XYZ file of C-alpha atoms in Angstrom:
311
model
C 13.508 -19.764 -6.257
C 13.085 -19.541 -2.491
C 10.365 -21.687 -0.971
C 7.261 -20.127 0.494
C 6.925 -19.862 4.259
C 4.137 -21.838 5.919
C 3.707 -19.083 8.506
C 1.273 -16.231 8.123
C 2.236 -12.590 8.541
C 1.530 -11.410 12.072
C 1.892 -7.710 12.778
C 1.616 -5.386 15.737
C -0.426 -2.193 15.605
C 1.601 1.034 15.845
C 0.390 3.363 18.622
C -2.375 5.800 17.739
C -1.294 9.402 17.316
C -2.069 12.046 19.924
C -2.306 15.838 19.563
C 1.138 17.340 19.112
C 2.732 14.147 17.788
C 5.324 14.582 15.049
C 4.763 13.202 11.553
C 7.797 12.904 9.288
C 7.313 13.832 5.642
C 9.856 12.067 3.431
C 10.333 11.529 -0.304
C 11.757 8.020 -0.845
C 10.917 7.887 -4.560
C 10.092 10.656 -7.069
C 10.099 14.347 -6.273
C 6.749 16.030 -5.757
C 6.057 19.776 -6.221
C 6.782 21.672 -3.028
C 3.276 23.154 -3.029
C 1.976 19.620 -2.470
C 4.357 19.195 0.462
C 3.405 22.504 2.063
C -0.292 21.864 1.452
C -0.114 18.427 3.071
C 1.870 19.883 5.974
C -0.931 22.384 6.584
C -3.436 19.535 6.699
C -1.330 17.705 9.279
C -1.168 20.860 11.393
C -4.926 21.206 11.115
C -5.251 17.673 12.432
C -3.193 18.657 15.465
C 0.091 17.043 14.438
C 3.520 18.573 13.879
C 4.919 17.922 10.387
C 8.686 17.401 10.166
C 10.137 17.628 6.657
C 13.012 15.376 5.715
C 16.264 17.263 5.267
C 16.485 16.418 1.573
C 12.833 16.957 0.590
C 12.836 19.163 -2.489
C 16.088 17.808 -3.908
C 16.222 16.471 -7.465
C 18.383 13.759 -9.001
C 18.367 12.288 -12.516
C 15.441 14.487 -13.430
C 12.855 12.568 -11.360
C 14.173 11.224 -8.066
C 13.731 13.315 -4.907
C 17.479 13.309 -4.329
C 20.107 10.610 -4.640
C 19.526 7.131 -3.249
C 21.744 8.032 -0.282
C 19.824 11.248 0.445
C 16.404 9.648 0.211
C 17.481 6.687 2.325
C 19.001 8.985 4.938
C 15.707 10.855 5.419
C 13.800 7.589 5.685
C 16.273 6.099 8.181
C 16.155 9.208 10.363
C 12.373 9.101 10.477
C 12.349 5.409 11.369
C 14.946 5.811 14.124
C 13.777 9.119 15.642
C 11.725 8.280 18.777
C 9.887 11.612 18.589
C 8.459 10.748 15.149
C 5.194 8.823 15.537
C 4.200 8.402 11.876
C 5.836 8.692 8.461
C 3.973 10.179 5.498
C 5.595 9.503 2.135
C 5.238 12.545 -0.102
C 4.951 10.710 -3.417
C 5.434 7.373 -5.159
C 6.696 7.067 -8.725
C 9.742 4.827 -8.523
C 12.810 4.363 -6.335
C 11.921 2.574 -3.095
C 12.944 -0.770 -4.600
C 16.542 0.449 -4.295
C 16.241 0.135 -0.498
C 15.207 -3.513 -0.138
C 18.739 -4.649 0.690
C 19.599 -1.482 2.638
C 16.810 -1.825 5.227
C 16.309 -4.790 7.554
C 13.251 -5.912 9.478
C 14.769 -4.608 12.700
C 14.681 -1.037 11.371
C 10.875 -1.235 11.281
C 10.354 -3.127 14.555
C 12.729 -1.180 16.823
C 10.228 1.685 17.140
C 6.929 0.746 15.456
C 5.151 3.660 13.806
C 2.597 4.113 11.041
C 4.057 4.404 7.548
C 1.679 5.879 4.961
C 1.679 5.805 1.166
C 0.734 3.828 -1.925
C 1.879 3.202 -5.505
C 5.687 2.787 -5.415
C 5.521 3.012 -1.606
C 4.071 -0.520 -1.797
C 7.692 -1.631 -1.386
C 7.944 -0.006 2.045
C 4.477 -1.178 3.085
C 5.490 -4.746 2.212
C 8.775 -4.426 4.071
C 7.038 -3.141 7.182
C 4.375 -5.871 7.047
C 6.971 -8.623 6.559
C 8.914 -7.157 9.474
C 5.819 -7.468 11.652
C 4.385 -3.940 11.801
C 1.134 -2.764 10.227
C 1.242 0.025 7.632
C -1.284 2.203 5.809
C -1.949 2.027 2.072
C -3.474 5.453 1.676
C -3.363 9.011 0.314
C -0.196 11.092 0.108
C 0.635 14.772 -0.326
C -1.140 15.556 -3.581
C -4.470 14.218 -2.292
C -4.172 15.857 1.120
C -3.215 19.191 -0.428
C -5.854 19.172 -3.176
C -8.759 18.429 -0.850
C -7.276 20.294 2.131
C -7.758 17.074 4.037
C -11.531 17.137 3.566
C -11.993 14.212 1.150
C -13.399 10.934 2.418
C -10.043 9.252 1.862
C -8.217 11.885 3.925
C -10.784 11.907 6.702
C -10.590 8.130 7.049
C -6.797 8.375 7.092
C -7.040 10.837 9.976
C -9.478 8.552 11.795
C -7.158 5.586 11.364
C -4.156 7.505 12.655
C -5.988 8.402 15.864
C -7.242 4.862 16.418
C -10.631 4.717 14.658
C -10.543 1.611 12.484
C -12.695 1.771 9.316
C -15.225 -0.809 8.211
C -16.087 -0.750 4.522
C -19.391 -1.679 2.890
C -19.283 -1.983 -0.905
C -22.086 -2.306 -3.478
C -22.624 -5.471 -5.492
C -20.463 -6.047 -8.563
C -21.406 -8.581 -11.266
C -17.773 -9.724 -11.503
C -17.505 -10.556 -7.813
C -17.045 -14.124 -6.623
C -19.036 -14.663 -3.403
C -17.496 -16.084 -0.267
C -16.142 -15.217 3.143
C -12.541 -15.367 4.291
C -10.254 -14.153 7.023
C -6.552 -13.473 6.627
C -3.822 -10.871 6.766
C -4.369 -8.053 4.287
C -1.334 -7.445 2.057
C -0.548 -5.995 -1.345
C -0.681 -2.706 -3.206
C 0.525 -1.712 -6.647
C 0.967 -4.860 -8.756
C 4.004 -3.630 -10.726
C 5.708 -2.789 -7.430
C 4.876 -6.108 -5.785
C 6.273 -8.288 -8.569
C 9.946 -7.218 -8.243
C 9.757 -8.196 -4.550
C 9.040 -11.854 -5.356
C 11.371 -14.150 -3.392
C 12.929 -11.244 -1.481
C 12.542 -10.863 2.283
C 9.794 -8.305 1.574
C 7.667 -10.686 -0.540
C 4.269 -10.722 1.196
C 2.962 -13.447 -1.132
C 5.396 -16.074 0.180
C 3.446 -16.382 3.429
C 0.271 -18.325 4.083
C -3.237 -17.133 4.842
C -3.367 -13.681 3.287
C -5.976 -11.565 1.531
C -4.359 -9.907 -1.488
C -5.210 -6.366 -2.609
C -3.886 -5.151 -5.973
C -4.285 -1.998 -8.063
C -2.524 -0.595 -11.117
C -2.051 2.493 -13.259
C -1.209 2.921 -16.944
C -0.205 -0.681 -17.558
C -1.212 -2.744 -20.580
C -3.601 -5.619 -20.148
C -0.990 -8.093 -21.339
C 1.489 -6.858 -18.721
C -1.141 -7.226 -15.997
C -1.902 -10.708 -17.358
C 1.806 -11.579 -17.206
C 2.248 -10.330 -13.637
C -0.823 -12.140 -12.375
C 0.310 -15.391 -13.977
C 3.711 -14.972 -12.342
C 1.928 -15.001 -8.983
C -0.170 -18.008 -9.986
C 2.930 -19.953 -11.063
C 4.357 -19.332 -7.595
C 1.371 -20.941 -5.878
C -0.713 -17.857 -5.161
C -3.994 -19.735 -4.887
C -2.537 -22.242 -2.435
C -1.756 -19.511 0.091
C -4.299 -16.786 -0.675
C -7.684 -16.693 1.078
C -9.266 -13.779 -0.757
C -8.580 -11.189 -3.455
C -9.526 -7.510 -3.592
C -9.210 -5.647 -6.884
C -8.797 -1.889 -6.555
C -8.588 0.749 -9.272
C -6.978 -0.021 -12.628
C -6.532 3.557 -13.762
C -5.643 4.276 -17.374
C -4.785 0.651 -18.137
C -4.766 0.085 -21.887
C -7.247 -2.386 -23.332
C -5.597 -4.028 -26.329
C -7.785 -7.080 -25.733
C -11.569 -7.143 -26.063
C -12.286 -7.655 -22.376
C -14.795 -5.129 -21.107
C -12.401 -4.248 -18.263
C -9.179 -5.273 -16.574
C -11.269 -6.757 -13.790
C -13.062 -9.040 -16.248
C -9.701 -10.239 -17.566
C -8.360 -10.919 -14.070
C -11.453 -12.804 -12.942
C -11.254 -14.975 -16.059
C -7.586 -15.732 -15.369
C -8.110 -16.643 -11.711
C -8.909 -20.325 -11.231
C -12.209 -21.308 -9.614
C -10.775 -22.019 -6.194
C -13.715 -21.033 -4.008
C -12.078 -17.972 -2.479
C -13.963 -14.639 -2.510
C -13.013 -12.010 -5.081
C -14.095 -8.396 -4.597
C -13.963 -6.090 -7.620
C -14.014 -2.321 -7.651
C -12.694 -1.446 -4.205
C -12.076 2.346 -4.302
C -8.350 2.408 -3.596
C -5.342 3.142 -5.769
C -4.799 5.846 -8.371
C -8.458 6.760 -8.900
C -10.394 9.673 -7.471
C -10.991 7.889 -4.145
C -8.210 6.127 -2.251
C -9.683 4.691 0.922
C -6.968 3.725 3.410
C -6.244 0.035 3.936
C -4.324 -1.446 6.854
C -1.600 -3.649 5.430
C -0.537 -6.452 7.750
C -3.850 -6.343 9.623
C -6.064 -9.356 10.290
C -9.095 -8.764 8.081
C -12.386 -10.395 7.200
C -13.701 -10.161 3.652
C -17.319 -11.090 2.944
C -18.533 -10.960 -0.660
C -22.284 -11.424 -1.052
C -24.599 -11.165 -4.074
C -26.084 -7.973 -2.626
C -22.805 -6.326 -1.585
C -19.532 -6.812 0.221
C -17.853 -5.956 3.506
C -14.228 -5.546 4.533
C -13.383 -5.130 8.188
C -10.146 -5.134 10.123
C -9.990 -7.313 13.195
C -7.663 -5.174 15.303
């Protein structure tokens, strides 16, 4: 097992988008219905941007993938290298971006820094970009943009972030929270997608001084238990300054815990770091955008919590 780095993740902020800027729409994982793509493209146009569809968007391979590995990687590479593209919106997650960990290097992300947007399986790309030294956005993709026509709170905050308005989140009290205040680099995403990255160059948990966000969908409690303990065995609590638990959507409860969050809080050792439960991000109805790789301050109080990005 590779040793953890003593250095923290330090990222630059991609430039804010301006009217007329091009936004690439690529499908690096599963295929999404074309009506979601066209609906999201209309939202981008309404925001004043020019959507540019990847050449292979709409392809199908093996019944689920949005094209072959080579086709999906080609669209992603083109978007990363094209100087006229100022942001990259991933159309859908699912599975498949893990195939690209060895194919993409840090230099691909740093040569022309630009916002990369997505969640779920796109956690792989968000982690790669953060480890390379560029901030990324854990946030809504095509289906959400299309369904709400860009009007949902999650979509509006994504738009604000893209044009340079950094969100500050105030959350209500949660009885499972562990109070405290911490500053660190925000990292994380979908737990099942983070775990395969352990000890790779895109492993955000190998660095020091981070705040970890995790969410999950349709996983059993025992699998979530196993994944969390894998992180703990690798010294998570020695390097982590705070933990944010997002949505755990449709996660089976074969144990008698009242919730996945209760199970996780019971597993986490009493280390003194703040733990925030119930942040509205992930696969639930609200998916507030989070800036991965950003310096952040997390304050968890008995009467509520606050997360702000120190950009």
